[in-house]
């Protein structure tokens, strides 16, 4: 079903990303696995090789919180493939204390939202080169209802959970706005929440997120990674959702995200702010100009 399809997955060295990479490689897809650590990337690739029924996976290294790295990654992808059928923006992190990225941006926003925003924009040409392509953003049910643009980078009242939930609302607003901007094109944009899943996430994040994970484990709601990955694999591959765009999914079904994420003016403003923070500049012409609806 996924033979001849090229799929790029960020955060593919562990957890949900690795499980999606294995499942899609098992369906015959050619998988580009983005990781930031060479050793973890090698171990993850070995695992995906065992599952692959098509071309062996390729690993690419990039720290998504660094805009220079994202630009370098997009260049590498462009030079290694002529088209992209599926882009899964899965990498995500949370930080106990407020930190800045190398670009001087609050690190949760830089990693979880701006990394995906920039990478997607830079890869739109390759996505358009596929006959029909899909963008799948990994978000979380734990997202904020709106965005306080005066405190987007949480200079005030920083908390790991607050920063994480805000970045996950950005993922949803971005997904919906992207679907609107791509309307009439052959590219779909959807997002999903994997649900409480047994991964490294909470261990790496620590603090209140670790506490939440312990509670989820205690009450028995943590699911295995294969289960957490299932909706992502479905959105990336199923013919059932071939014409679905601009939706949020949970447990394999469309669901409602928080009301504030449907606000189109918030989404448009977030796009402009993100564009400015990523300094898209001339690159913008290279991306959306080529996204005009296809002539019939
Ligand atoms: N687990 C859950 O319960 C849950 C619930 C809802 C949503 N989610 C979402 O699911 C997604 C995947 O998380 P997971 O649960 O599978 O956790 P995970 O095992 O920690 O995976 C996160 C991945 O993101 C990568 N990553 C983090 N920061 C990065 C950066 N700066 N540059 C490049 N890659 C980076 C990590 O790479 P390293 O291996 O190098 O750290 C890792 O491969 C995230 O977007 C998360 O928000 C998870």
mmCIF file with all atom_site columns, N, CA and C in Angstrom, residues 171-198:
data_model
loop_
_atom_site.group_PDB
_atom_site.id
_atom_site.type_symbol
_atom_site.label_atom_id
_atom_site.label_alt_id
_atom_site.label_comp_id
_atom_site.label_asym_id
_atom_site.label_entity_id
_atom_site.label_seq_id
_atom_site.pdbx_PDB_ins_code
_atom_site.Cartn_x
_atom_site.Cartn_y
_atom_site.Cartn_z
_atom_site.occupancy
_atom_site.B_iso_or_equiv
_atom_site.pdbx_formal_charge
_atom_site.auth_seq_id
_atom_site.auth_comp_id
_atom_site.auth_asym_id
_atom_site.auth_atom_id
_atom_site.pdbx_PDB_model_num
ATOM 1  N N  . UNK A 1 171 ? 0.557  23.626 17.293 1.00 0.00 ? 171 UNK A N  1
ATOM 2  C CA . UNK A 1 171 ? 0.535  22.536 16.292 1.00 0.00 ? 171 UNK A CA 1
ATOM 3  C C  . UNK A 1 171 ? -0.842 22.440 15.637 1.00 0.00 ? 171 UNK A C  1
ATOM 4  N N  . UNK A 1 172 ? -1.885 22.589 16.445 1.00 0.00 ? 172 UNK A N  1
ATOM 5  C CA . UNK A 1 172 ? -3.256 22.436 15.914 1.00 0.00 ? 172 UNK A CA 1
ATOM 6  C C  . UNK A 1 172 ? -3.630 23.650 15.060 1.00 0.00 ? 172 UNK A C  1
ATOM 7  N N  . UNK A 1 173 ? -3.360 24.837 15.583 1.00 0.00 ? 173 UNK A N  1
ATOM 8  C CA . UNK A 1 173 ? -3.668 26.060 14.812 1.00 0.00 ? 173 UNK A CA 1
ATOM 9  C C  . UNK A 1 173 ? -2.913 26.049 13.484 1.00 0.00 ? 173 UNK A C  1
ATOM 10 N N  . UNK A 1 174 ? -1.673 25.596 13.515 1.00 0.00 ? 174 UNK A N  1
ATOM 11 C CA . UNK A 1 174 ? -0.853 25.510 12.299 1.00 0.00 ? 174 UNK A CA 1
ATOM 12 C C  . UNK A 1 174 ? -1.479 24.512 11.310 1.00 0.00 ? 174 UNK A C  1
ATOM 13 N N  . UNK A 1 175 ? -1.905 23.364 11.828 1.00 0.00 ? 175 UNK A N  1
ATOM 14 C CA . UNK A 1 175 ? -2.525 22.329 10.966 1.00 0.00 ? 175 UNK A CA 1
ATOM 15 C C  . UNK A 1 175 ? -3.746 22.888 10.244 1.00 0.00 ? 175 UNK A C  1
ATOM 16 N N  . UNK A 1 176 ? -4.618 23.570 10.997 1.00 0.00 ? 176 UNK A N  1
ATOM 17 C CA . UNK A 1 176 ? -5.860 24.101 10.408 1.00 0.00 ? 176 UNK A CA 1
ATOM 18 C C  . UNK A 1 176 ? -5.558 25.220 9.400  1.00 0.00 ? 176 UNK A C  1
ATOM 19 N N  . UNK A 1 177 ? -4.618 26.095 9.772  1.00 0.00 ? 177 UNK A N  1
ATOM 20 C CA . UNK A 1 177 ? -4.288 27.224 8.886  1.00 0.00 ? 177 UNK A CA 1
ATOM 21 C C  . UNK A 1 177 ? -3.616 26.711 7.599  1.00 0.00 ? 177 UNK A C  1
ATOM 22 N N  . UNK A 1 178 ? -2.766 25.715 7.761  1.00 0.00 ? 178 UNK A N  1
ATOM 23 C CA . UNK A 1 178 ? -2.094 25.114 6.605  1.00 0.00 ? 178 UNK A CA 1
ATOM 24 C C  . UNK A 1 178 ? -3.140 24.515 5.662  1.00 0.00 ? 178 UNK A C  1
ATOM 25 N N  . UNK A 1 179 ? -4.121 23.819 6.221  1.00 0.00 ? 179 UNK A N  1
ATOM 26 C CA . UNK A 1 179 ? -5.172 23.217 5.383  1.00 0.00 ? 179 UNK A CA 1
ATOM 27 C C  . UNK A 1 179 ? -5.909 24.313 4.618  1.00 0.00 ? 179 UNK A C  1
ATOM 28 N N  . UNK A 1 180 ? -6.178 25.443 5.288  1.00 0.00 ? 180 UNK A N  1
ATOM 29 C CA . UNK A 1 180 ? -6.872 26.545 4.590  1.00 0.00 ? 180 UNK A CA 1
ATOM 30 C C  . UNK A 1 180 ? -5.996 27.086 3.463  1.00 0.00 ? 180 UNK A C  1
ATOM 31 N N  . UNK A 1 181 ? -4.699 27.290 3.775  1.00 0.00 ? 181 UNK A N  1
ATOM 32 C CA . UNK A 1 181 ? -3.797 27.864 2.763  1.00 0.00 ? 181 UNK A CA 1
ATOM 33 C C  . UNK A 1 181 ? -3.554 26.889 1.603  1.00 0.00 ? 181 UNK A C  1
ATOM 34 N N  . UNK A 1 182 ? -3.689 25.596 1.879  1.00 0.00 ? 182 UNK A N  1
ATOM 35 C CA . UNK A 1 182 ? -3.437 24.599 0.835  1.00 0.00 ? 182 UNK A CA 1
ATOM 36 C C  . UNK A 1 182 ? -4.725 24.147 0.151  1.00 0.00 ? 182 UNK A C  1
ATOM 37 N N  . UNK A 1 183 ? -5.820 24.789 0.499  1.00 0.00 ? 183 UNK A N  1
ATOM 38 C CA . UNK A 1 183 ? -7.103 24.363 -0.054 1.00 0.00 ? 183 UNK A CA 1
ATOM 39 C C  . UNK A 1 183 ? -7.060 24.415 -1.584 1.00 0.00 ? 183 UNK A C  1
ATOM 40 N N  . UNK A 1 184 ? -7.534 23.372 -2.236 1.00 0.00 ? 184 UNK A N  1
ATOM 41 C CA . UNK A 1 184 ? -7.491 23.304 -3.698 1.00 0.00 ? 184 UNK A CA 1
ATOM 42 C C  . UNK A 1 184 ? -6.204 22.691 -4.218 1.00 0.00 ? 184 UNK A C  1
ATOM 43 N N  . UNK A 1 185 ? -5.232 22.457 -3.334 1.00 0.00 ? 185 UNK A N  1
ATOM 44 C CA . UNK A 1 185 ? -3.991 21.796 -3.761 1.00 0.00 ? 185 UNK A CA 1
ATOM 45 C C  . UNK A 1 185 ? -4.113 20.291 -3.482 1.00 0.00 ? 185 UNK A C  1
ATOM 46 N N  . UNK A 1 186 ? -3.075 19.557 -3.782 1.00 0.00 ? 186 UNK A N  1
ATOM 47 C CA . UNK A 1 186 ? -3.121 18.098 -3.572 1.00 0.00 ? 186 UNK A CA 1
ATOM 48 C C  . UNK A 1 186 ? -2.482 17.711 -2.236 1.00 0.00 ? 186 UNK A C  1
ATOM 49 N N  . UNK A 1 187 ? -2.294 18.697 -1.360 1.00 0.00 ? 187 UNK A N  1
ATOM 50 C CA . UNK A 1 187 ? -1.635 18.413 -0.074 1.00 0.00 ? 187 UNK A CA 1
ATOM 51 C C  . UNK A 1 187 ? -2.643 18.520 1.071  1.00 0.00 ? 187 UNK A C  1
ATOM 52 N N  . UNK A 1 188 ? -2.706 17.492 1.904  1.00 0.00 ? 188 UNK A N  1
ATOM 53 C CA . UNK A 1 188 ? -3.601 17.511 3.070  1.00 0.00 ? 188 UNK A CA 1
ATOM 54 C C  . UNK A 1 188 ? -2.818 17.834 4.333  1.00 0.00 ? 188 UNK A C  1
ATOM 55 N N  . UNK A 1 189 ? -3.506 18.370 5.296  1.00 0.00 ? 189 UNK A N  1
ATOM 56 C CA . UNK A 1 189 ? -2.867 18.690 6.575  1.00 0.00 ? 189 UNK A CA 1
ATOM 57 C C  . UNK A 1 189 ? -3.785 18.289 7.716  1.00 0.00 ? 189 UNK A C  1
ATOM 58 N N  . UNK A 1 190 ? -3.360 17.313 8.514  1.00 0.00 ? 190 UNK A N  1
ATOM 59 C CA . UNK A 1 190 ? -4.147 16.867 9.667  1.00 0.00 ? 190 UNK A CA 1
ATOM 60 C C  . UNK A 1 190 ? -3.238 16.711 10.875 1.00 0.00 ? 190 UNK A C  1
ATOM 61 N N  . UNK A 1 191 ? -3.840 16.571 12.036 1.00 0.00 ? 191 UNK A N  1
ATOM 62 C CA . UNK A 1 191 ? -3.030 16.339 13.234 1.00 0.00 ? 191 UNK A CA 1
ATOM 63 C C  . UNK A 1 191 ? -3.712 15.302 14.123 1.00 0.00 ? 191 UNK A C  1
ATOM 64 N N  . UNK A 1 192 ? -2.957 14.776 15.063 1.00 0.00 ? 192 UNK A N  1
ATOM 65 C CA . UNK A 1 192 ? -3.553 13.791 15.984 1.00 0.00 ? 192 UNK A CA 1
ATOM 66 C C  . UNK A 1 192 ? -2.854 13.815 17.326 1.00 0.00 ? 192 UNK A C  1
ATOM 67 N N  . UNK A 1 193 ? -3.562 13.289 18.318 1.00 0.00 ? 193 UNK A N  1
ATOM 68 C CA . UNK A 1 193 ? -2.962 13.078 19.644 1.00 0.00 ? 193 UNK A CA 1
ATOM 69 C C  . UNK A 1 193 ? -2.795 11.575 19.822 1.00 0.00 ? 193 UNK A C  1
ATOM 70 N N  . UNK A 1 194 ? -1.571 11.119 20.145 1.00 0.00 ? 194 UNK A N  1
ATOM 71 C CA . UNK A 1 194 ? -1.360 9.680  20.325 1.00 0.00 ? 194 UNK A CA 1
ATOM 72 C C  . UNK A 1 194 ? -2.024 9.131  21.585 1.00 0.00 ? 194 UNK A C  1
ATOM 73 N N  . UNK A 1 195 ? -2.438 10.020 22.495 1.00 0.00 ? 195 UNK A N  1
ATOM 74 C CA . UNK A 1 195 ? -2.970 9.569  23.791 1.00 0.00 ? 195 UNK A CA 1
ATOM 75 C C  . UNK A 1 195 ? -1.815 9.275  24.729 1.00 0.00 ? 195 UNK A C  1
ATOM 76 N N  . UNK A 1 196 ? -2.100 9.032  26.013 1.00 0.00 ? 196 UNK A N  1
ATOM 77 C CA . UNK A 1 196 ? -1.019 8.774  26.972 1.00 0.00 ? 196 UNK A CA 1
ATOM 78 C C  . UNK A 1 196 ? -0.249 7.511  26.585 1.00 0.00 ? 196 UNK A C  1
ATOM 79 N N  . UNK A 1 197 ? 1.015  7.697  26.199 1.00 0.00 ? 197 UNK A N  1
ATOM 80 C CA . UNK A 1 197 ? 1.776  6.590  25.602 1.00 0.00 ? 197 UNK A CA 1
ATOM 81 C C  . UNK A 1 197 ? 3.083  6.374  26.355 1.00 0.00 ? 197 UNK A C  1
ATOM 82 N N  . UNK A 1 198 ? 3.459  5.135  26.496 1.00 0.00 ? 198 UNK A N  1
ATOM 83 C CA . UNK A 1 198 ? 4.678  4.728  27.208 1.00 0.00 ? 198 UNK A CA 1
ATOM 84 C C  . UNK A 1 198 ? 5.906  5.039  26.344 1.00 0.00 ? 198 UNK A C  1
#
